[in-house]
Coordinates of C-alpha atoms in Angstrom, one line a residue:
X1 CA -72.3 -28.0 -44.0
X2 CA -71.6 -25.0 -43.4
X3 CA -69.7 -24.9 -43.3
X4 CA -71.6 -26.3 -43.0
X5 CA -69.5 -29.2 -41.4
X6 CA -68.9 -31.7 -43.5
X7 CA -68.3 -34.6 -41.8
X8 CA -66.5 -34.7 -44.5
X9 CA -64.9 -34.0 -46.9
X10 CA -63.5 -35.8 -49.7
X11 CA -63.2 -31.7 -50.7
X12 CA -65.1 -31.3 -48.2
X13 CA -67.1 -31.6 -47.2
X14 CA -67.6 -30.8 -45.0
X15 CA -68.2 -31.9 -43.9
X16 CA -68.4 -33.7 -42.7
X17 CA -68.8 -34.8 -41.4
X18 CA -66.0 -35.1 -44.6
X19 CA -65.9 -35.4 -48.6
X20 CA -68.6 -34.2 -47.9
X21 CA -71.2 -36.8 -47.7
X22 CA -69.8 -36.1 -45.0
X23 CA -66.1 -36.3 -45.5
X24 CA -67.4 -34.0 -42.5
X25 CA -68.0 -31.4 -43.7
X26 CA -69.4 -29.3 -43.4
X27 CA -71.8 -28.0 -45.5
X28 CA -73.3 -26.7 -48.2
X29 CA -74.0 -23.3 -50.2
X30 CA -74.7 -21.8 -53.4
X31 CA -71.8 -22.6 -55.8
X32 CA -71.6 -19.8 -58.2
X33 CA -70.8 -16.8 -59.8
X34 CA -72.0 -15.5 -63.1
X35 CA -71.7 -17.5 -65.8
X36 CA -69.0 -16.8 -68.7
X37 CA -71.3 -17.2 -71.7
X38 CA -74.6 -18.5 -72.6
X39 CA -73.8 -21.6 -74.0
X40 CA -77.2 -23.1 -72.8
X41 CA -79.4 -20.5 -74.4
X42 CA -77.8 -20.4 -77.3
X43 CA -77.5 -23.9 -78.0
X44 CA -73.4 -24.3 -77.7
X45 CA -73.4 -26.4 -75.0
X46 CA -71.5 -29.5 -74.4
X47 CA -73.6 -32.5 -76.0
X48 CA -72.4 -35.0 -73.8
X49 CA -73.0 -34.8 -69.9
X50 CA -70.0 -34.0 -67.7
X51 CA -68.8 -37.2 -65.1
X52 CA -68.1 -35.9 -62.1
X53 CA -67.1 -37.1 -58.6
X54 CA -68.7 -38.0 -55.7
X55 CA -70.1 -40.4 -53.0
X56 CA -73.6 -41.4 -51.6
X57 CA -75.4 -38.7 -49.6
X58 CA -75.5 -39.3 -46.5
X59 CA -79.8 -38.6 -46.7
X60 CA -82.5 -37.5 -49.2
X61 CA -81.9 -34.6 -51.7
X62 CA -83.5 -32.0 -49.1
X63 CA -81.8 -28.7 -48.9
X64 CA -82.6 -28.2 -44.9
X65 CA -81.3 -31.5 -44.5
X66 CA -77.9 -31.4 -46.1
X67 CA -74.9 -31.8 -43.9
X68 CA -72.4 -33.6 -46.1
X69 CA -70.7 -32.3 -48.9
X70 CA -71.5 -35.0 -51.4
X71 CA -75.5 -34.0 -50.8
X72 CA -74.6 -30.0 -50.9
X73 CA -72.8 -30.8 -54.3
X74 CA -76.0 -31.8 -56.0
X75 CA -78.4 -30.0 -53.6
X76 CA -77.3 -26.6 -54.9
X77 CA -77.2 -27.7 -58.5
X78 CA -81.1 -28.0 -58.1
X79 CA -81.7 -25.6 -56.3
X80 CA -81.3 -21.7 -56.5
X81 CA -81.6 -19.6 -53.4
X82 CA -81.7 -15.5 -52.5
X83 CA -77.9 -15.3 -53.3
X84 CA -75.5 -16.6 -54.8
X85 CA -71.5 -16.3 -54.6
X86 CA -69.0 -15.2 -57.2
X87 CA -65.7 -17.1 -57.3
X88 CA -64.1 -15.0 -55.2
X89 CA -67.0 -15.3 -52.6
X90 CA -68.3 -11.9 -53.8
X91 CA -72.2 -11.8 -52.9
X92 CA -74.5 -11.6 -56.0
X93 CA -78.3 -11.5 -55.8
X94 CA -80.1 -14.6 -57.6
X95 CA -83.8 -15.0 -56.4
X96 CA -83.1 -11.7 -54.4
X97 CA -83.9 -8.2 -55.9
X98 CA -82.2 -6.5 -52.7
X99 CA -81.8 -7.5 -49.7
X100 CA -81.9 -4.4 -47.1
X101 CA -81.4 -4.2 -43.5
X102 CA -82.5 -1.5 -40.6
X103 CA -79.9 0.4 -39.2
X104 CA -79.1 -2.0 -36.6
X105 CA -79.4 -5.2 -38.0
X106 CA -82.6 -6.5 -36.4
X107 CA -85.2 -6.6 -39.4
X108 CA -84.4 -7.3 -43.1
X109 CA -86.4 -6.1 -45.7
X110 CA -86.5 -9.3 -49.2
X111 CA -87.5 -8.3 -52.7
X112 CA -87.6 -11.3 -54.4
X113 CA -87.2 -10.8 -58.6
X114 CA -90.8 -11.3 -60.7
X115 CA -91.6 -14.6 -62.5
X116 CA -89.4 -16.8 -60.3
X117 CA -90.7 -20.5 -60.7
X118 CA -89.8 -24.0 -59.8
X119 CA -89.2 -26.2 -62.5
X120 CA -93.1 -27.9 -62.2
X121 CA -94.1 -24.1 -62.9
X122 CA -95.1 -23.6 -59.7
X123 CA -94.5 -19.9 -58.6
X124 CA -91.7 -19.0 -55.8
X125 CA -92.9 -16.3 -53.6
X126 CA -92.6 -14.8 -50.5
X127 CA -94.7 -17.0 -48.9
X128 CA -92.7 -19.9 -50.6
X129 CA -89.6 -18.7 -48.8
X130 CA -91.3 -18.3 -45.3
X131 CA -93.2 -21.7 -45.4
X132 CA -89.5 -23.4 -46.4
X133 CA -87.8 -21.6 -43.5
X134 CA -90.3 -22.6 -40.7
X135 CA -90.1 -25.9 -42.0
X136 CA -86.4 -26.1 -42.0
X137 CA -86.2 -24.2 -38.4
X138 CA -88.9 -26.7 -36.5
X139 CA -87.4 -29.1 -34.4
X140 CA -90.9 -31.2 -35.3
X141 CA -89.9 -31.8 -38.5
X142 CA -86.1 -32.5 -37.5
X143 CA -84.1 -31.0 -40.3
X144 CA -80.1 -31.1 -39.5
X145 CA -80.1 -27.3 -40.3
X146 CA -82.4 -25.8 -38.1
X147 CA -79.8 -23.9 -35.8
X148 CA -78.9 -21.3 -38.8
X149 CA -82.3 -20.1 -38.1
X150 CA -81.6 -19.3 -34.6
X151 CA -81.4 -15.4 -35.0
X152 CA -85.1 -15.0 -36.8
X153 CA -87.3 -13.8 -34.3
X154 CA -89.9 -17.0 -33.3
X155 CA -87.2 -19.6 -33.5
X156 CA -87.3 -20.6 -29.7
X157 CA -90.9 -21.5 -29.9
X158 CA -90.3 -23.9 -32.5
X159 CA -87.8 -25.6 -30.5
X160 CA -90.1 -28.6 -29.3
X161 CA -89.9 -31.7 -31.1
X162 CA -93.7 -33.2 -30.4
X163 CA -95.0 -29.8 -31.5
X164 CA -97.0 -28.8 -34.7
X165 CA -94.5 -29.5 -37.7
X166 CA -96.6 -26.7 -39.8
X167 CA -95.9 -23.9 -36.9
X168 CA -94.4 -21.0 -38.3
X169 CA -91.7 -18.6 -37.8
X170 CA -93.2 -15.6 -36.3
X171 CA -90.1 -13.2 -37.5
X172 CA -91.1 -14.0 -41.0
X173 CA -94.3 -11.7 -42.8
X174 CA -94.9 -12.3 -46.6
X175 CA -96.0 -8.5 -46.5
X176 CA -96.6 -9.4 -50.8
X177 CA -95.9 -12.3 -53.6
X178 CA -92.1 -10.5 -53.6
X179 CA -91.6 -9.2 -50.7
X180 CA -90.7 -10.7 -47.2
X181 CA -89.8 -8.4 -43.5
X182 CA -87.5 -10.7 -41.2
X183 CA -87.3 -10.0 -37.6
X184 CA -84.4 -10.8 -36.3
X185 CA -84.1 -11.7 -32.6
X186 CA -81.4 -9.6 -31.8
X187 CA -79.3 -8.6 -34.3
X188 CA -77.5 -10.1 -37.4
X189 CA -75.5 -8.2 -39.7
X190 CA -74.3 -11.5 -41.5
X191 CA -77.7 -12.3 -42.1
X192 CA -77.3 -11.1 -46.0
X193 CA -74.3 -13.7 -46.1
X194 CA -76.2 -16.4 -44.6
X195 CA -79.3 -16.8 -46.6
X196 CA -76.7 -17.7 -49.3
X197 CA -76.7 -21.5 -47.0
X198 CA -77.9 -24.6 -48.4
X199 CA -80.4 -24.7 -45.9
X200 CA -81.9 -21.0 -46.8
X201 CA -83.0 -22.9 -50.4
X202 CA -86.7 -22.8 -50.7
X203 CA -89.0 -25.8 -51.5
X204 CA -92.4 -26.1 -53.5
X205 CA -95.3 -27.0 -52.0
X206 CA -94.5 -31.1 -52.2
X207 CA -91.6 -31.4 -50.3
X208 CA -94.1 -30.4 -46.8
X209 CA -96.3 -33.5 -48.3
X210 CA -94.1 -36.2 -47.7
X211 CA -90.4 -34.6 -46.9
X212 CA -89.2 -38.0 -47.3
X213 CA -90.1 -38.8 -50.9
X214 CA -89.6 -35.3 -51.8
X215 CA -86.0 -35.3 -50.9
X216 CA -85.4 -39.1 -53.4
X217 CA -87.2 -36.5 -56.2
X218 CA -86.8 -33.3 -55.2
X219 CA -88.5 -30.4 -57.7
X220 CA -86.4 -27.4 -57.7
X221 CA -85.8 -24.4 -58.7
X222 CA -81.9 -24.5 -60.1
X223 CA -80.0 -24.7 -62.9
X224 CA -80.4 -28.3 -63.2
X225 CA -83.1 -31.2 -62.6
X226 CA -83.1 -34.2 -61.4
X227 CA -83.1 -37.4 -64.3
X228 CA -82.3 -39.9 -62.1
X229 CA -80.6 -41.3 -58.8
X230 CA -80.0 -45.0 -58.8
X231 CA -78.2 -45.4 -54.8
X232 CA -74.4 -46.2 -54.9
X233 CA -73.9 -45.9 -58.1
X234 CA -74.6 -42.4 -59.8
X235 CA -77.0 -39.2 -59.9
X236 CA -77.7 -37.8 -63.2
X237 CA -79.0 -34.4 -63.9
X238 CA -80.2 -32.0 -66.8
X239 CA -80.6 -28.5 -67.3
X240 CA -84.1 -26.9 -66.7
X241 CA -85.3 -25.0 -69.2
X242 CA -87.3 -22.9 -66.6
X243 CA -84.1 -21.7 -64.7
X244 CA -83.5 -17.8 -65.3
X245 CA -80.8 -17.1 -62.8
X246 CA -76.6 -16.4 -62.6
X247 CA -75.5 -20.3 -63.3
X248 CA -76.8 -21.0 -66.7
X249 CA -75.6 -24.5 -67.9
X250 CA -72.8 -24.5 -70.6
X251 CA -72.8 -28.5 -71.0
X252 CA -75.7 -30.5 -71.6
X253 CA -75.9 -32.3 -67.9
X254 CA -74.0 -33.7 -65.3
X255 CA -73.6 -37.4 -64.0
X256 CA -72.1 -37.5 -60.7
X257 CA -70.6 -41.1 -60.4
X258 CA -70.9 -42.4 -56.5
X259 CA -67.2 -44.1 -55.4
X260 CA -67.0 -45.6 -52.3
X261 CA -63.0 -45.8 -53.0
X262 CA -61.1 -42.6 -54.3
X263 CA -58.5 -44.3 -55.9
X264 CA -61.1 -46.4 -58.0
X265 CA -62.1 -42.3 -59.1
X266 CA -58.5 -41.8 -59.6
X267 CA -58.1 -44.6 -62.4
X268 CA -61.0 -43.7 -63.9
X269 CA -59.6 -40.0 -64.7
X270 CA -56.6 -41.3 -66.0
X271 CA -58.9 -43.8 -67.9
X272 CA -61.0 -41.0 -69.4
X273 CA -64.1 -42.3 -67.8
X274 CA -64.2 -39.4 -65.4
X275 CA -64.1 -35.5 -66.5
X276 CA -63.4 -34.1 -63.2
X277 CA -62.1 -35.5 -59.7
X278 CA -61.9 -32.8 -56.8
X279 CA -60.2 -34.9 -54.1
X280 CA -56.6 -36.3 -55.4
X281 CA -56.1 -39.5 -52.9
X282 CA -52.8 -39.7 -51.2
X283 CA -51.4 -42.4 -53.3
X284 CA -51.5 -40.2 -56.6
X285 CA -50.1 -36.8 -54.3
X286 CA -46.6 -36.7 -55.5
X287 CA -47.8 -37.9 -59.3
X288 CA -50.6 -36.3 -60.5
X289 CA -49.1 -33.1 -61.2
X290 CA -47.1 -34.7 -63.8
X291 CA -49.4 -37.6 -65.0
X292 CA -49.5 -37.1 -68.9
X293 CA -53.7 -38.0 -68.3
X294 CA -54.1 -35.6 -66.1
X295 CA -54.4 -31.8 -65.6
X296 CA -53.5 -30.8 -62.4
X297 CA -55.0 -27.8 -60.1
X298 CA -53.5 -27.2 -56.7
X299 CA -54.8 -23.8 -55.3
X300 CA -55.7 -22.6 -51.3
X301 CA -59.3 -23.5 -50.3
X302 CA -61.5 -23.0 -48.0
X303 CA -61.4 -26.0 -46.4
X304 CA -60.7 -26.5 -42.1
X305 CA -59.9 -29.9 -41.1
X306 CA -60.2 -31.2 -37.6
X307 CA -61.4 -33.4 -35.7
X308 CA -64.2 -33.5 -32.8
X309 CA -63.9 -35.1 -29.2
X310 CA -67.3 -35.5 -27.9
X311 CA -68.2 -33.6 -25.0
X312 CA -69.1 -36.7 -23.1
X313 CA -66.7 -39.0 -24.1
X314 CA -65.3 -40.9 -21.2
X315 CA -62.5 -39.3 -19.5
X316 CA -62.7 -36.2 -21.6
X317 CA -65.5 -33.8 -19.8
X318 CA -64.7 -31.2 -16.9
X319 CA -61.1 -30.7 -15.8
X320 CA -59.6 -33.8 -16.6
X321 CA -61.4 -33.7 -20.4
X322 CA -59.5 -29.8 -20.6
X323 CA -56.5 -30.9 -20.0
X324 CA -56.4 -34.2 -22.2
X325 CA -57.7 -32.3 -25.1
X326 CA -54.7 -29.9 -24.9
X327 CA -52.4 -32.8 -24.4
X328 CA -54.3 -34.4 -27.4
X329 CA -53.4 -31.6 -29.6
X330 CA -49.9 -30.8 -28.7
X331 CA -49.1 -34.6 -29.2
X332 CA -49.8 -34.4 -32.9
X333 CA -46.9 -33.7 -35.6
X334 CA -48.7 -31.9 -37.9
X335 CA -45.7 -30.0 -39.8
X336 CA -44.8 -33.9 -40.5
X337 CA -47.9 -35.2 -41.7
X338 CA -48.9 -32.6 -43.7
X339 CA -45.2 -33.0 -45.8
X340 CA -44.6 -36.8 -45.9
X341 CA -48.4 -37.5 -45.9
X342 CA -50.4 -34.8 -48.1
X343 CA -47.0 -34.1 -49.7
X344 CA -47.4 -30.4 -49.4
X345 CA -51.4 -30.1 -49.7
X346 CA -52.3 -28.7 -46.9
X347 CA -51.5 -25.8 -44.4
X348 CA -50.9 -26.3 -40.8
X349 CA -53.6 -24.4 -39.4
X350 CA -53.6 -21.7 -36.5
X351 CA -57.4 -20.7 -36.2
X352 CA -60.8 -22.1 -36.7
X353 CA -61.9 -20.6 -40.0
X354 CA -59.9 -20.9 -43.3
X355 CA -56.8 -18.9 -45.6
X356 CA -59.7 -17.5 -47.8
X357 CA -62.1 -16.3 -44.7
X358 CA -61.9 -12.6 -43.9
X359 CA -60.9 -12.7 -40.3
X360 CA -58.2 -15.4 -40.6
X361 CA -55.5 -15.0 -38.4
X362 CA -52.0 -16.5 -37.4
X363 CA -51.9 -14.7 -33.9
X364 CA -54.3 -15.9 -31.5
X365 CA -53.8 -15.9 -28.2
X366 CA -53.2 -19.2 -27.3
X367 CA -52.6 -20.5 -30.4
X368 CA -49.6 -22.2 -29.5
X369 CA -52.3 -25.4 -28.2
X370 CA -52.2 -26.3 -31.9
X371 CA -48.3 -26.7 -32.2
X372 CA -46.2 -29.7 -31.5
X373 CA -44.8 -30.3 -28.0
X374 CA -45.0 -34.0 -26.9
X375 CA -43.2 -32.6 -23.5
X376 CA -46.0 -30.6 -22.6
X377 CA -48.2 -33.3 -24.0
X378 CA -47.4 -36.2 -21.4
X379 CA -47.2 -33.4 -18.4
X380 CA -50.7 -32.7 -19.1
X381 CA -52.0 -35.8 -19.9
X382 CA -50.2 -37.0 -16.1
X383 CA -52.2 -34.3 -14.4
X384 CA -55.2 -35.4 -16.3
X385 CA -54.5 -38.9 -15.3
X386 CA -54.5 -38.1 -11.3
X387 CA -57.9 -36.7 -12.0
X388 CA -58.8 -40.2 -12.7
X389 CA -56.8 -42.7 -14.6
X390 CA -57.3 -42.9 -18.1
X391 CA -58.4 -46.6 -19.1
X392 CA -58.8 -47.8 -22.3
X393 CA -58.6 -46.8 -25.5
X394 CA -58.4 -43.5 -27.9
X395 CA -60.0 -44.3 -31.2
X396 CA -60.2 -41.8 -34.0
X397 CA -63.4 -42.2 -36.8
X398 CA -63.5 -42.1 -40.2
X399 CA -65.3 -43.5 -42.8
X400 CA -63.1 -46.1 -44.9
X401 CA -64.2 -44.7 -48.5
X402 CA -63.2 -41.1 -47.8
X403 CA -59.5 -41.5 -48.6
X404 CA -58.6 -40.3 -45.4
X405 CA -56.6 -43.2 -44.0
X406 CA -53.1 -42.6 -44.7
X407 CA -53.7 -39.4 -42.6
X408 CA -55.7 -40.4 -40.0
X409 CA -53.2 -43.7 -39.3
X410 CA -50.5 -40.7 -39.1
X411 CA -52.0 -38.6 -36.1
X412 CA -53.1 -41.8 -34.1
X413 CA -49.8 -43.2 -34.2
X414 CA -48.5 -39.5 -33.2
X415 CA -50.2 -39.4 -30.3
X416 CA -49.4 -43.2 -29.4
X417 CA -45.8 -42.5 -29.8
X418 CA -46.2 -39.0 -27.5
X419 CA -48.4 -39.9 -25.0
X420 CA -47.7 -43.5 -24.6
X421 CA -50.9 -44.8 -24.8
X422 CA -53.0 -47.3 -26.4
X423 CA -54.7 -45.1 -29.8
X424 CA -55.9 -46.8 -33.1
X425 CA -58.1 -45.4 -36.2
X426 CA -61.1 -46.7 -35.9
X427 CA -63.0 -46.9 -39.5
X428 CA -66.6 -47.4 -40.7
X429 CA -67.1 -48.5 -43.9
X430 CA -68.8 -45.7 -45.6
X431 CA -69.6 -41.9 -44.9
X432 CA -73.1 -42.4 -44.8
X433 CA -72.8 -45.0 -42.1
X434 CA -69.9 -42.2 -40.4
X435 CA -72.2 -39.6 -40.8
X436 CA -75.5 -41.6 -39.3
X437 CA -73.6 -42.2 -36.1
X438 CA -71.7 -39.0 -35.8
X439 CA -75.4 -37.5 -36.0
X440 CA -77.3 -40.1 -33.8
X441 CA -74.6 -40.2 -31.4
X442 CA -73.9 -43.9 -31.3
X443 CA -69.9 -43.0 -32.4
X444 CA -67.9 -43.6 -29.0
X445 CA -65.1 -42.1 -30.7
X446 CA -63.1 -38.9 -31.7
X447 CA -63.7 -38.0 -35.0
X448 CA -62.3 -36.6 -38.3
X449 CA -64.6 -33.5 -38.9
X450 CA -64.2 -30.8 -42.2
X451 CA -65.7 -27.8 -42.0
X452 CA -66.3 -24.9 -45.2
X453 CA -68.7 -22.7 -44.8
X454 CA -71.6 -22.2 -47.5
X455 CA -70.9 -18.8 -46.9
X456 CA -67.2 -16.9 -47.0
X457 CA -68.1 -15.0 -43.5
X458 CA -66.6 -16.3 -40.6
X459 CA -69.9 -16.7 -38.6
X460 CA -70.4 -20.0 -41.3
X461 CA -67.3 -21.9 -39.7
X462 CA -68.0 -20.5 -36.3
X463 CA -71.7 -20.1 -35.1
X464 CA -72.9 -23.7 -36.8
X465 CA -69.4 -26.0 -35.6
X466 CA -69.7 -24.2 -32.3
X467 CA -72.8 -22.3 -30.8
X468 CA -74.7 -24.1 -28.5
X469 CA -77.9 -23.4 -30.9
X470 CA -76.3 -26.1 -33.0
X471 CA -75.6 -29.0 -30.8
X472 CA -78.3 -31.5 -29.8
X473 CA -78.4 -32.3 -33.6
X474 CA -79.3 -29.0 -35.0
X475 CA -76.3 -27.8 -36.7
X476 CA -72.2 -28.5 -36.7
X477 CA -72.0 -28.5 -33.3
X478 CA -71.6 -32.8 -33.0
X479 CA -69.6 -32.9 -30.1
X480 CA -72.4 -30.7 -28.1
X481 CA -69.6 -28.2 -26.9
X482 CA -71.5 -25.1 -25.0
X483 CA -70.0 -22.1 -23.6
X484 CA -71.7 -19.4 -22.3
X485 CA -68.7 -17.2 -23.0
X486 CA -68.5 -18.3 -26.6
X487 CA -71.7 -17.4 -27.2
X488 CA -71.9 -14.3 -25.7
X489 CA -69.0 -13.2 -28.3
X490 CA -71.1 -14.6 -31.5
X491 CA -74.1 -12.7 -30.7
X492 CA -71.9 -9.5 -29.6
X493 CA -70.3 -10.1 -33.3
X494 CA -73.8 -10.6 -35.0
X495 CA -75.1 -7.0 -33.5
X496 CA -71.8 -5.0 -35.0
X497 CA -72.7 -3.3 -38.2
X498 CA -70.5 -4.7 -40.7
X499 CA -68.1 -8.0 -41.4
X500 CA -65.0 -5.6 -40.6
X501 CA -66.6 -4.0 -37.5
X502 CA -67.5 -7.7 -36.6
X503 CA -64.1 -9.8 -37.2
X504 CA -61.9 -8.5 -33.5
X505 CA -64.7 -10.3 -31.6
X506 CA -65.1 -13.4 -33.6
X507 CA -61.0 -13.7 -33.4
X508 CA -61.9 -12.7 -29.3
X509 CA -64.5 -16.3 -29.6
X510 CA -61.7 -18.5 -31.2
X511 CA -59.8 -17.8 -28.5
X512 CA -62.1 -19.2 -26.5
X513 CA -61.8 -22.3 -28.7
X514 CA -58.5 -22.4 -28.2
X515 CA -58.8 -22.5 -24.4
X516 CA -61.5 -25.3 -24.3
X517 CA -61.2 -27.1 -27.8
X518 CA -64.3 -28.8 -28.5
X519 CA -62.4 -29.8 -31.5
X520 CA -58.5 -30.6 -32.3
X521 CA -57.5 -27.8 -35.1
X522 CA -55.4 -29.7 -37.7
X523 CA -55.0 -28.0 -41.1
X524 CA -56.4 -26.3 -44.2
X525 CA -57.0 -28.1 -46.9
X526 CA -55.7 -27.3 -50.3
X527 CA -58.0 -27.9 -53.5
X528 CA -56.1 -30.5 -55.3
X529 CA -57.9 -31.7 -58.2
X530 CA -57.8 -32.6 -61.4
X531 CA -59.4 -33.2 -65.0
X532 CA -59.0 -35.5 -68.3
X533 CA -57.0 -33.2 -70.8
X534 CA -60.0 -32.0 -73.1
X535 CA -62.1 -30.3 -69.7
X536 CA -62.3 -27.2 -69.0
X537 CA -62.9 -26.8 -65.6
X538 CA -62.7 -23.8 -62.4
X539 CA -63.3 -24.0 -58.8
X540 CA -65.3 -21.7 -56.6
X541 CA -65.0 -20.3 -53.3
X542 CA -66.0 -23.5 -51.6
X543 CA -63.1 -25.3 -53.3
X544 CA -65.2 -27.4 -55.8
X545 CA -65.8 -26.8 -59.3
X546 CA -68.4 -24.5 -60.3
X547 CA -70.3 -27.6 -62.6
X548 CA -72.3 -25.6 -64.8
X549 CA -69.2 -24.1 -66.3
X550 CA -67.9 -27.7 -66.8
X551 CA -66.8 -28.7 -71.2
X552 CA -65.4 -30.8 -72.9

C-alpha cells in the first residue's frame, strides 16, 4: 500500500485493503534502517529461522503489484530499492549513491552504487531501474501501482490498456550503467521519498518474461531469497549471500506462517510455535500485556484506519451521497469503540494521515465531520432521504480472517442505533477474496480500508488513497473519488520545494476530504504486538518489525 492502502491491515496493511494482504492497507515500502551488527557476515546469526506472522497475499510476489500488507511484508524482504528508511523514517540511500534534484523539482539526477546485483548475479543498472518503472507505470501490463508513477514525465501516454506493454517511460534516460535523469512532469519535491515505495523496487530481466510466474518465484535483489511458498500455509525465506546493502540478516531465515484466523496466531505465540505476532486480536487486548508467554509492545504507529464508500454506490453519489456520508460519520461512537473494543489501542483520528506523519494535525477545518453527533446524524440523513428515499440496506466489508470483527460489528450497530436504519457487517471469508473484489469492483459495499504509507511523507497517505491518478484500479483510490479541487492542491504541494514548505497545502487538500469524504476517518492504529520471551524483536516506521533484526 502505500500507504499504500492496505486493504488491510492485520498491522496493516494497509492495506488494505487491511492486515495487509489487504487488511486494506495500504501498502508497502522498504522496511529498514541500518542494521545493529553484522551477525550475518560474521557468522553469529540465529541458527534457527524466525516464525513470523502473516496471511496469504492477496497476488504473486511482484513488487508493482503489491497492495496488501501481507505481500509488502515479504515483497521488501526480497527486494532492495533506491532507499531505504531508518526506524524513525529517516531516509538512507540503499541502491542509491545520491539522489539530486534541479532547483525546482522537475528533473532528478540517480547514481546508483557499483556492483549492485540481483541474487542470479545479474547486474542492476540504470537501465534495470527504467525498464522496471515503465513496466510498473503501463496500464498494458496492469500493475495495481501504476499511479505513483503519475509525475514522471511520459506517464499519460502509457495510460492505454491495449497498447504496447514494452512502451517506455519517456521521463526516464539511462544516461550510464549508474546513472539515470528523471523528468518529472511538473514538479515533485517528494519524489526522493517516494522511490522509497514498494512499487519503485526494480526487477531482473525475468519478471517482463512471464510477470505471472515471476511473481510465484520472484529473483531479487534483497536481503533475503525466496526457499519456498506452499499457498495457505507458509512462505519461507533465506539470506542471500549476494545482498550488500543496509538490512544485513542477523538470523538465519524467516518463515512467515499464513493464518487465516488471528487468534489461531495468538495461541501459537503463547505456545512458542510463533516468534513474533504483529496484530494482537481483540480477544487477547486486555491480557496480553500481562500473559507470562508473552512480551508485550504497544507503541503509536503509523497506521490510518477507515473505511471507503464507493463513489457509485447506490444512494451515495451527488447531493444526496454528500450528505449521507457526513451523516454516516457523525453516527459512529468512535471514543466508545476504540475503549471498550480495542481497549485503548487506538487513537480517535482527526485527519487523513497518521500521529508519526509530518503534517499531522488536530485542527482542520471541518474536522468536526469525524466527531460523534447522532442529532446531526439523522437531520442529514432526512434531507438526504427527500433527495430520494433511501431503500435497502448499509453493509460494511471485511474479510472474516482479519480479526476485524468485533470492531466492525461495533460501528454498524452505531450507525443502526443513530440513524435507524437497516446496517449489518457484511464479511468475506478471506482478505484475498476482500481484496479481489474491492479491486475488481464486484463489492456493493462500504468497506474497512487501512492505509500506511511506504513512505513517512504525507503525499504516501494522500496522493495514492485519493488523487484521481489512482482510481480506475491504479492506486488507493478504490472508491474512484475525483476532485478537481483536491488535485489541484496535491500538485500545488508537489511543486513547493521542501516537505515543510509543502505541509499548509496538503492540510488545505484534507480539508477538502473533510468536506466530501470519499472515505469515513475512524482512527489510528496502535502497534500492538508481541513475542515469545527469548525474541528480540523492534518495529520500524511502518509499524512492523524490522525482520532481519529478528533472534532468538
Amino acid at each position: 500500500m502505500s500507504t499504500r492502502n492496505t486493504i488491510n491491515t492485520a498491522i496493516a496493511g494497509l492495506a488494505l485493503t487491511l492486515s495487509v494482504s489487504m487488511a486494506l492497507a495500504g501498502c508497502g515500502g522498504s522496511t529498514g534502517g541500518t542494521r545493529q551488527g553484522d551477525a550475518s557476515s560474521t557468522g553469529s546469526a540465529s541458527q534457527q529461522p524466525v516464525v513470523v506472522n502473516n496471511v496469504e497475499p492477496a497476488v504473486g510476489l511482484v513488487p508493482s503489484n503489491t497492495d496488501d500488507t501481507a505481500g509488502w511484508k515479504v515483497v521488501t524482504q526480497l527486494f532492495e530499492g533506491l532507499v531505504t528508511f531508518g526506524k524513525d523514517g529517516k531516509l538512507v540511500n540503499a541502491g542509491a549513491q545520491s539522489i539530486t534534484s534541479n532547483a525546482d523539482a522537475s528533473q532528478y539526477t540517480i547514481t546508483l552504487k557499483p556492483g549492485l546485483t540481483f541474487s542470479n548475479g545479474e547486474r542492476i543498472t540504470a537501465e534495470t531501474y527504467a525498464k522496471s518503472w515503465s513496466f510498473a507505470a503501463n496500464a498494458a501490463n496492469g500493475m495495481m501501482g501504476a499511479s505513483i508513477f503519475s509525475t514522471i514525465a511520459g506517464y499519460d501516454a502509457l495510460q492505454n490498456e491495449k497498447g504496447d506493454p514494452k512502451a517506455q517511460l519517456s521521463g526516464l534516460h539511462a544516461v550510464d550503467d549508474n546513472t539515470l535523469k528523471v523528468d518529472i512532469n511538473g514538479h515533485d519535491s517528494s519524489f526522493n521519498y517516494k522511490v522509497g515505495d514498494v512499487a519503485f523496487l526494480p526487477m531482473p530481466s525475468s519478471a517482463f518474461a512471464d510477470i505471472k510466474a515471476f511473481g510465484e518465484h520472484p529473483v531479487g535483489n534483497g536481503p533475503y531469497k525466496l526457499t519456498s511458498w506452499t499457498h495457505d500455509r507458509e512462505i519461507r525465506l533465506t539470506p542471500s549471500k549476494t545482498y550488500k546493502g543496509p538490512r544485513k540478516p542477523a538470523n538465519s531465515g524467516l518463515t512467515f506462517k499464513l493464518y487465516t484466523n488471528v487468534d489461531s496466531a495468538y495461541s501459537d505465540l503463547e505456545g512458542g510455535n510463533l516468534d513474533v505476532l504483529d496484530a494482537i486480536p481483540n480477544s487477547a487486548l486486555t491480557t496480553f500485556r500481562s500473559d507470562k508467554d508473552v512480551t508485550p509492545y504497544v507503541k503509536p504507529g503509523p497506521a490510518f484506519k477507515s473505511f471507503t464508500i464507493p463513489q457509485n454506490l447506490k444512494h451515495f453519489s451527488g447531493e444526496e451521497g454528500r450528505l449521507r456520508r457526513e451523516a454516516i460519520s457523525l453516527s459512529i461512537d468512535r471514543k466508545d469503540i476504540t475503549t471498550k473494543v480495542l481497549h485503548g489501542t487506538a487513537k480517535m483520528a482527526t485527519d487523513f494521515t497518521a500521529p508519526t506523519i509530518a503534517g499531522y494535525s488536530t485542527k482542520l477545518v471541518g474536522a468536526d465531520v469525524i466527531g460523534y453527533n447522532p442529532k446531526k446524524a439523522r437531520e442529514l440523513w432526512k434531507k438526504a432521504d427527500a433527495i430520494a428515499p433511501f431503500d435497502g440496506q448499509f453493509r460494511l466489508a471485511y474479510s472474516a480472517d482479519s480479526g476485524f470483527k468485533p470492531w466492525v460489528e461495533a460501528i454498524v450497530n452505531s450507525i443502526k442505533n443513530s440513524l435507524s436504519i437497516d446496517a449489518a457487517p457484511y464479511a468475506l471469508p478471506t482478505q484475498k477474496e476482500f481484496s479481489g473484489a474491492v479491486h475488481n469492483r464486484t463489492i456493493n459495499a462500504a468497506f474497512v480500508q487501512g492505509l500506511q504509507s511506504d513512505y513517512p511523507h504525507p503525499e504516501g497517505y494522500l496522493v495514492q488513497a485519493y488523487d484521481s491518478s489512482a482510481a480506475d484500479g491504479k492506486g488507493l483510490n478504490n472508491g474512484d473519488y475525483r476532485s478537481a479541487e483536491f488535485d489541484s492542491l496535491i500538485d500545488k504541494a508537489a511543486a513547493q520545494p521542501s516537505l515543510s514548505d509543502s505541509i499548509s497545502t496538503y492540510q488545505q487538500a484534507e480539508e477538502t476530504l473533510l468536506r466530501d469524504l470519499p472515505v469515513i476517518p475512524l482512527w489510528y492504529a496502535n502497534v500492538a504486538a508481541g513475542s515469545t520471551k527469548n525474541v528480540k524483536v523492534d518495529f520500524n516506521y511502518m509499524g512492523l518489525p524490522e525482520y532481519e533484526k529478528i533472534t532468538k
